[in-house]
XYZ file of C-alpha atoms in Angstrom:
457
model
C -45.334 36.611 -34.083
C -43.229 36.052 -30.894
C -41.874 38.649 -28.753
C -38.490 36.827 -30.002
C -39.382 37.369 -33.344
C -40.755 40.909 -32.974
C -36.735 41.375 -32.373
C -36.081 40.888 -35.572
C -38.639 43.338 -37.324
C -36.935 46.074 -34.706
C -34.623 48.386 -37.042
C -36.145 46.031 -40.503
C -36.214 47.514 -43.422
C -37.916 44.647 -45.075
C -40.923 41.999 -44.144
C -40.924 39.317 -41.155
C -43.286 36.407 -41.641
C -43.873 33.662 -39.264
C -46.885 31.109 -39.088
C -50.405 32.814 -39.307
C -49.540 35.534 -40.857
C -50.866 37.507 -43.938
C -48.530 36.101 -46.676
C -47.192 33.473 -44.703
C -48.200 30.333 -47.371
C -47.212 31.922 -50.346
C -43.953 33.324 -49.215
C -43.239 29.805 -48.206
C -44.333 28.500 -51.629
C -41.512 27.584 -53.916
C -41.124 26.070 -57.711
C -41.090 22.359 -56.319
C -44.801 21.543 -54.983
C -42.967 18.160 -53.751
C -41.841 20.819 -51.148
C -44.144 21.459 -48.108
C -42.173 23.030 -45.609
C -42.939 25.804 -43.025
C -39.800 28.031 -41.376
C -40.421 29.969 -38.482
C -39.270 32.993 -39.949
C -39.579 33.797 -43.120
C -37.153 37.469 -43.199
C -38.093 39.019 -46.681
C -34.886 41.356 -46.781
C -34.727 45.170 -49.379
C -31.186 46.033 -48.077
C -27.814 44.104 -47.153
C -28.002 45.328 -43.361
C -31.064 43.423 -43.786
C -29.522 40.377 -44.747
C -27.223 40.891 -41.991
C -29.589 41.277 -39.493
C -31.331 37.866 -40.550
C -28.457 35.988 -40.206
C -27.367 37.547 -36.403
C -30.586 37.045 -35.599
C -30.784 33.149 -37.074
C -27.390 31.979 -35.623
C -28.232 34.023 -31.874
C -31.611 31.641 -32.049
C -29.944 28.149 -33.065
C -32.029 27.943 -36.129
C -31.255 26.619 -39.144
C -30.741 29.024 -42.033
C -31.979 28.895 -45.870
C -31.138 31.795 -48.667
C -33.699 32.124 -50.947
C -33.554 33.963 -54.601
C -35.657 32.302 -57.001
C -36.899 28.988 -55.516
C -35.853 26.383 -58.296
C -33.387 24.488 -56.241
C -35.341 21.101 -56.863
C -34.658 19.965 -53.567
C -35.993 22.765 -51.664
C -32.352 24.269 -50.319
C -34.339 27.494 -49.961
C -37.094 26.741 -47.388
C -36.286 24.683 -44.480
C -39.076 23.800 -41.594
C -38.395 25.536 -38.180
C -35.517 27.608 -39.084
C -35.025 30.632 -41.114
C -35.605 31.775 -44.461
C -33.384 34.799 -45.729
C -35.626 36.081 -48.528
C -33.871 37.936 -50.930
C -37.078 38.572 -53.584
C -37.407 42.090 -52.525
C -33.907 43.073 -53.321
C -34.432 42.591 -57.059
C -32.821 45.641 -59.139
C -31.263 45.721 -62.157
C -29.009 48.586 -63.850
C -27.611 48.552 -67.292
C -24.499 50.132 -68.229
C -24.107 49.968 -72.298
C -21.301 51.970 -72.591
C -19.363 49.191 -70.350
C -21.521 46.860 -71.405
C -22.426 45.533 -67.632
C -25.614 44.908 -65.696
C -25.110 45.233 -61.989
C -27.923 42.813 -60.319
C -28.909 42.820 -56.812
C -29.451 39.265 -55.149
C -33.050 38.384 -55.462
C -33.924 39.343 -58.828
C -34.883 36.843 -61.760
C -33.401 35.893 -65.120
C -37.057 37.654 -66.068
C -35.790 40.772 -64.282
C -32.202 40.963 -66.374
C -33.637 40.036 -69.630
C -36.116 42.968 -69.539
C -33.286 45.270 -68.800
C -30.833 44.220 -71.286
C -33.243 43.704 -73.875
C -34.274 47.448 -74.848
C -30.242 47.369 -75.575
C -30.106 44.419 -77.464
C -27.514 43.174 -74.715
C -27.684 39.827 -72.882
C -26.287 37.440 -70.635
C -26.193 33.426 -70.445
C -29.628 32.482 -68.312
C -31.332 30.079 -67.362
C -33.795 28.232 -69.595
C -36.487 29.201 -67.090
C -37.361 32.987 -66.624
C -38.666 32.636 -62.963
C -35.130 30.885 -62.008
C -32.969 33.116 -59.609
C -30.059 34.463 -61.232
C -28.064 34.004 -57.663
C -28.522 30.491 -57.163
C -28.377 29.463 -61.043
C -25.199 31.814 -61.362
C -23.006 30.155 -58.366
C -23.933 26.611 -59.816
C -22.334 27.225 -63.127
C -25.286 28.452 -64.775
C -26.262 26.354 -67.540
C -28.560 28.590 -70.432
C -29.617 28.335 -74.731
C -26.457 30.281 -75.342
C -23.631 28.872 -73.659
C -22.150 27.113 -76.032
C -21.836 30.844 -77.595
C -20.878 32.533 -74.731
C -20.091 29.872 -72.164
C -22.597 29.569 -68.499
C -23.557 32.041 -66.709
C -20.596 32.323 -64.262
C -18.222 32.749 -67.207
C -19.781 36.439 -67.360
C -19.265 37.311 -63.727
C -17.151 40.584 -63.264
C -17.557 40.495 -59.071
C -20.130 39.109 -56.587
C -20.902 40.947 -53.159
C -21.511 38.578 -50.214
C -22.506 38.797 -46.850
C -21.138 36.127 -44.756
C -22.069 33.825 -41.731
C -20.210 36.622 -39.484
C -21.621 40.178 -41.031
C -18.799 40.726 -42.997
C -19.241 42.053 -46.257
C -16.870 41.207 -49.167
C -16.564 41.537 -52.615
C -14.941 38.530 -54.831
C -13.695 39.274 -58.284
C -10.262 38.370 -59.971
C -8.365 41.125 -58.094
C -10.082 40.704 -54.755
C -10.557 37.855 -52.762
C -9.636 35.676 -56.152
C -9.767 32.445 -54.387
C -13.759 33.343 -53.203
C -13.699 34.440 -56.810
C -13.195 30.659 -58.196
C -15.219 29.468 -55.825
C -18.109 30.929 -56.827
C -17.671 29.552 -60.148
C -19.657 26.376 -59.112
C -19.599 26.138 -55.535
C -23.188 27.444 -54.887
C -24.542 29.522 -51.664
C -21.731 27.579 -49.524
C -19.674 30.703 -48.633
C -22.416 33.772 -47.671
C -25.362 35.443 -49.067
C -25.152 36.751 -52.399
C -26.185 40.382 -52.692
C -25.100 41.964 -55.906
C -23.662 40.450 -58.978
C -21.795 42.224 -62.333
C -21.947 40.751 -65.022
C -20.715 41.457 -68.445
C -22.979 41.850 -71.257
C -22.803 40.939 -74.865
C -24.495 42.167 -77.878
C -27.883 39.788 -78.860
C -29.656 42.042 -81.179
C -31.739 39.494 -83.451
C -32.850 35.664 -82.078
C -34.756 33.088 -83.476
C -36.498 29.944 -81.468
C -37.871 26.931 -83.664
C -39.848 23.921 -81.786
C -39.694 20.655 -84.185
C -41.672 17.985 -83.555
C -42.081 14.216 -84.910
C -43.525 11.056 -83.766
C -41.660 9.149 -81.615
C -40.953 6.217 -84.218
C -38.193 8.360 -85.992
C -36.289 8.898 -83.155
C -33.185 6.796 -83.484
C -33.094 8.557 -87.165
C -33.394 11.510 -85.717
C -31.080 11.498 -82.668
C -28.212 10.099 -85.001
C -28.910 12.851 -87.711
C -27.920 15.169 -85.073
C -25.108 13.571 -83.223
C -23.870 13.267 -87.203
C -24.396 17.045 -87.480
C -22.800 18.110 -83.910
C -19.623 15.700 -84.951
C -19.578 17.961 -87.817
C -19.240 21.043 -86.468
C -22.724 22.758 -84.895
C -22.288 26.746 -85.849
C -21.754 28.070 -81.577
C -24.912 30.469 -82.191
C -27.035 26.987 -82.319
C -28.253 26.370 -79.010
C -31.035 23.551 -77.398
C -30.985 19.941 -78.391
C -33.757 17.306 -78.516
C -36.495 16.234 -76.291
C -38.950 13.955 -75.715
C -42.261 15.975 -74.668
C -46.144 15.627 -74.770
C -47.174 17.046 -77.757
C -48.292 20.538 -76.219
C -51.892 22.532 -76.767
C -49.935 25.158 -79.159
C -51.983 26.376 -82.525
C -49.100 24.446 -84.935
C -49.875 21.540 -83.391
C -52.522 19.465 -84.861
C -55.559 18.419 -82.084
C -54.467 14.488 -82.812
C -50.657 15.012 -81.225
C -51.853 17.084 -78.678
C -51.283 15.245 -75.078
C -49.127 12.513 -77.201
C -45.557 11.431 -77.020
C -43.089 13.346 -79.286
C -39.878 14.124 -79.755
C -38.533 16.934 -80.665
C -36.348 19.585 -81.259
C -36.209 22.511 -79.329
C -33.662 25.260 -80.720
C -32.565 28.931 -80.638
C -30.195 30.929 -82.602
C -28.267 33.818 -81.981
C -29.192 35.317 -85.404
C -31.518 35.445 -88.092
C -34.353 33.115 -88.775
C -33.048 32.210 -92.432
C -29.686 31.413 -90.975
C -31.522 29.112 -88.571
C -32.896 27.467 -90.783
C -30.221 26.817 -93.044
C -28.296 25.285 -89.413
C -31.239 23.061 -89.012
C -31.440 22.192 -92.572
C -31.042 18.546 -92.033
C -33.425 18.123 -89.796
C -36.039 20.469 -91.333
C -35.191 17.574 -94.519
C -36.839 14.726 -91.863
C -40.082 16.385 -92.536
C -41.183 17.151 -88.609
C -45.105 16.992 -88.063
C -45.614 19.997 -86.771
C -42.934 23.180 -86.718
C -42.574 26.919 -85.371
C -39.386 28.809 -86.360
C -39.282 32.440 -85.782
C -37.191 35.481 -84.848
C -38.277 36.156 -80.921
C -37.037 38.542 -78.821
C -34.306 36.958 -76.533
C -36.469 37.573 -72.833
C -39.363 35.397 -75.195
C -36.979 32.809 -75.276
C -35.754 33.089 -72.365
C -39.585 32.213 -71.190
C -40.797 30.139 -73.709
C -40.741 26.667 -71.587
C -41.844 28.246 -68.402
C -44.108 26.548 -66.357
C -46.293 27.457 -63.730
C -46.088 26.483 -60.333
C -47.716 23.643 -58.553
C -45.976 21.151 -60.274
C -44.383 18.219 -58.235
C -40.350 18.224 -59.001
C -37.415 15.744 -59.764
C -34.850 16.422 -61.973
C -31.167 14.903 -62.648
C -28.291 14.771 -64.963
C -25.684 12.864 -66.444
C -22.489 13.771 -68.440
C -21.517 11.663 -71.387
C -17.724 12.097 -72.874
C -19.531 11.045 -76.416
C -22.853 9.865 -78.164
C -22.753 6.226 -79.610
C -24.919 4.446 -81.215
C -25.904 2.409 -77.934
C -26.147 5.911 -76.333
C -28.841 6.941 -78.155
C -30.671 3.631 -77.611
C -30.557 3.994 -74.107
C -31.617 7.391 -74.427
C -34.448 6.653 -76.502
C -35.607 3.665 -73.989
C -36.054 6.275 -71.539
C -37.335 8.231 -73.201
C -40.615 5.396 -74.591
C -40.932 5.137 -70.333
C -41.439 8.677 -69.521
C -44.710 9.874 -67.878
C -46.845 11.221 -70.694
C -49.297 13.124 -70.680
C -47.097 15.526 -68.355
C -45.251 18.563 -68.369
C -42.390 16.121 -68.230
C -39.213 16.424 -70.668
C -36.116 14.049 -71.369
C -33.627 15.882 -72.708
C -30.290 15.615 -74.428
C -27.900 18.916 -75.077
C -24.504 18.901 -76.702
C -21.992 21.247 -75.089
C -18.801 22.214 -76.113
C -17.846 25.412 -77.601
C -17.458 28.106 -74.854
C -18.773 25.532 -72.343
C -15.298 23.658 -72.612
C -13.332 27.074 -73.389
C -13.253 27.311 -69.290
C -13.251 23.364 -68.011
C -9.759 23.971 -66.601
C -10.505 27.121 -65.177
C -12.966 26.659 -62.673
C -14.081 23.571 -60.108
C -16.570 22.391 -62.862
C -15.165 19.348 -64.322
C -18.356 18.398 -65.902
C -17.404 21.353 -68.803
C -15.668 18.807 -70.534
C -18.501 16.409 -71.728
C -19.624 16.903 -74.817
C -23.571 15.822 -74.201
C -25.705 16.440 -71.488
C -28.842 14.022 -70.398
C -31.463 15.751 -68.167
C -34.345 14.035 -67.329
C -36.590 16.494 -66.338
C -39.856 15.168 -64.524
C -42.704 16.920 -63.515
C -46.235 16.076 -62.511
C -49.351 17.079 -60.685
C -49.966 13.622 -58.780
C -48.807 12.507 -55.822
C -49.546 8.780 -56.947
C -47.083 9.154 -59.658
C -43.968 10.484 -57.413
C -42.804 6.777 -57.182
C -42.893 6.096 -60.479
C -41.688 9.422 -62.439
C -38.536 9.552 -59.951
C -37.599 5.943 -60.164
C -37.805 6.894 -63.915
C -35.369 10.176 -63.647
C -32.962 7.647 -61.668
C -32.707 4.793 -63.993
C -32.411 7.333 -67.060
C -29.208 8.253 -64.856
C -28.062 4.842 -64.386
C -28.717 3.382 -67.411
C -26.270 6.414 -69.049
C -23.699 5.365 -66.296
C -21.365 3.554 -69.248
C -21.324 6.517 -71.087
C -20.740 8.914 -68.543
C -18.033 11.249 -68.065
C -18.145 10.439 -64.283
C -18.999 14.332 -63.439
C -21.999 16.087 -62.825
C -23.481 19.614 -63.064
C -24.954 20.207 -59.902
C -27.664 22.940 -60.142
C -29.394 19.349 -62.633
C -30.023 17.276 -59.281
C -31.128 17.371 -55.671
C -30.259 15.694 -53.131
C -28.418 12.364 -54.283
C -25.519 11.798 -51.839
C -21.923 12.956 -50.903
C -20.457 11.102 -53.395
C -22.148 12.518 -56.506
C -21.244 16.169 -54.787
C -17.805 15.569 -55.159
C -18.055 14.339 -58.367
C -19.797 17.687 -59.170
C -16.406 19.373 -58.587
C -13.518 16.502 -58.365
C -11.504 15.463 -56.223
C -8.989 18.629 -56.188
C -11.341 21.118 -56.492
C -13.455 19.559 -53.615
C -10.495 20.366 -51.261
C -9.425 23.401 -52.275
C -13.318 24.328 -52.297
C -13.157 22.994 -48.656
C -10.716 25.118 -47.654
C -12.482 28.871 -49.080
C -15.211 27.430 -47.161
C -13.303 27.252 -44.294
C -12.182 30.831 -44.795
C -15.427 32.247 -45.261
C -18.117 29.805 -43.772
C -16.249 27.662 -41.128
C -19.062 27.483 -38.575
C -20.830 25.687 -41.877
C -23.935 27.889 -41.464
C -24.487 27.718 -45.328
C -24.838 23.946 -45.770
C -28.630 23.794 -46.978
C -27.779 22.787 -50.754
C -24.937 20.794 -52.504
C -22.568 21.207 -49.484
C -19.168 21.882 -49.247
C -17.829 20.978 -45.161
C -15.259 23.541 -44.103
C -12.124 22.016 -44.153
C -10.157 20.653 -40.841
C -6.686 20.158 -39.749
């Protein structure tokens, strides 16, 4: 460690790592194996004072600053070559107030930390569909999850957020305190400061069920039209999930001859019993899946059911649809047939509406009015497949553009240019966000993200 970096370690409760230190390589690894960056310094913070010290140090030394919670940014926003990473993962405490039905969550916690704390009390809040995802990144970007149609996005449950700004101020944002900042944090991401504490409202969720139904891909058109018609007639808000092209998984209920094959499936969750779920998905069960698993499972197990180990290469994107026409279904099917198999990739289509749409006018997230979301989710191992999978995901989005609302949920995409960032908020919202940015981060210190540039006169 250089003498300069030693100066950060003084009075620092956490751990300071530089290249060559034990643990450095593990600390710089993130979920997307395509990202291989070497920070000059990784500051693993234990306290808010550590966060303030790291930010001051980084700016004093002229270093680009990345902020890491879970490390699931597909573009690798949580790690930077030659810069400083403010790593919050040691700050992962979660406490639950059962009387108030709230959870207080430190800025480095993952959704697994939150789910484990809430489960014994039969309480929950909407979190990511992969339990190792960081609470901070997902929530500040909006927060899509299994039970969003019933409870809204993760950010809808926010009561307050504590931030450390670039100049070291400690700021709380809530409906009563700094309300413009609170508004901006519902989708504006990590543009305004380092989030060190969240307070969430919790919902009762004592019984939950999960289903994975699989069919041969030849049935896709009938399946998707049936599912679309179920949604149009009024799908119960207790039912979450959607349809996906995927590779037949090596699970006991999947026949050997289907494992490793291209299949189309329904991944479903239910805020209630197995019997209630079976009733809700009866039209799809009548189409005779070739393999199925339906069971009541604890919310913690549902949240981790799709967890993939780190080490895969990732490229994701998304398109939000105003409606799901027969023509859009045909495009989706063609895209699913082009997906790399075998691989952990998935090509998902999810219905929105319900509580997601209820708050469409309240926050800077115009995509919330969409009826459907299509999500090409590329995961693969061999770098030789990079061009194919990235082109597949981009083509999937481009092919559905004629049916798009024009808005996009930024947590689902990587670096796709400034126009896509503006479309994630809408022009009026983006302009308002630039003014909030100018108040809390006028020098644009927090820019390694879907960046909102500070307003200038």
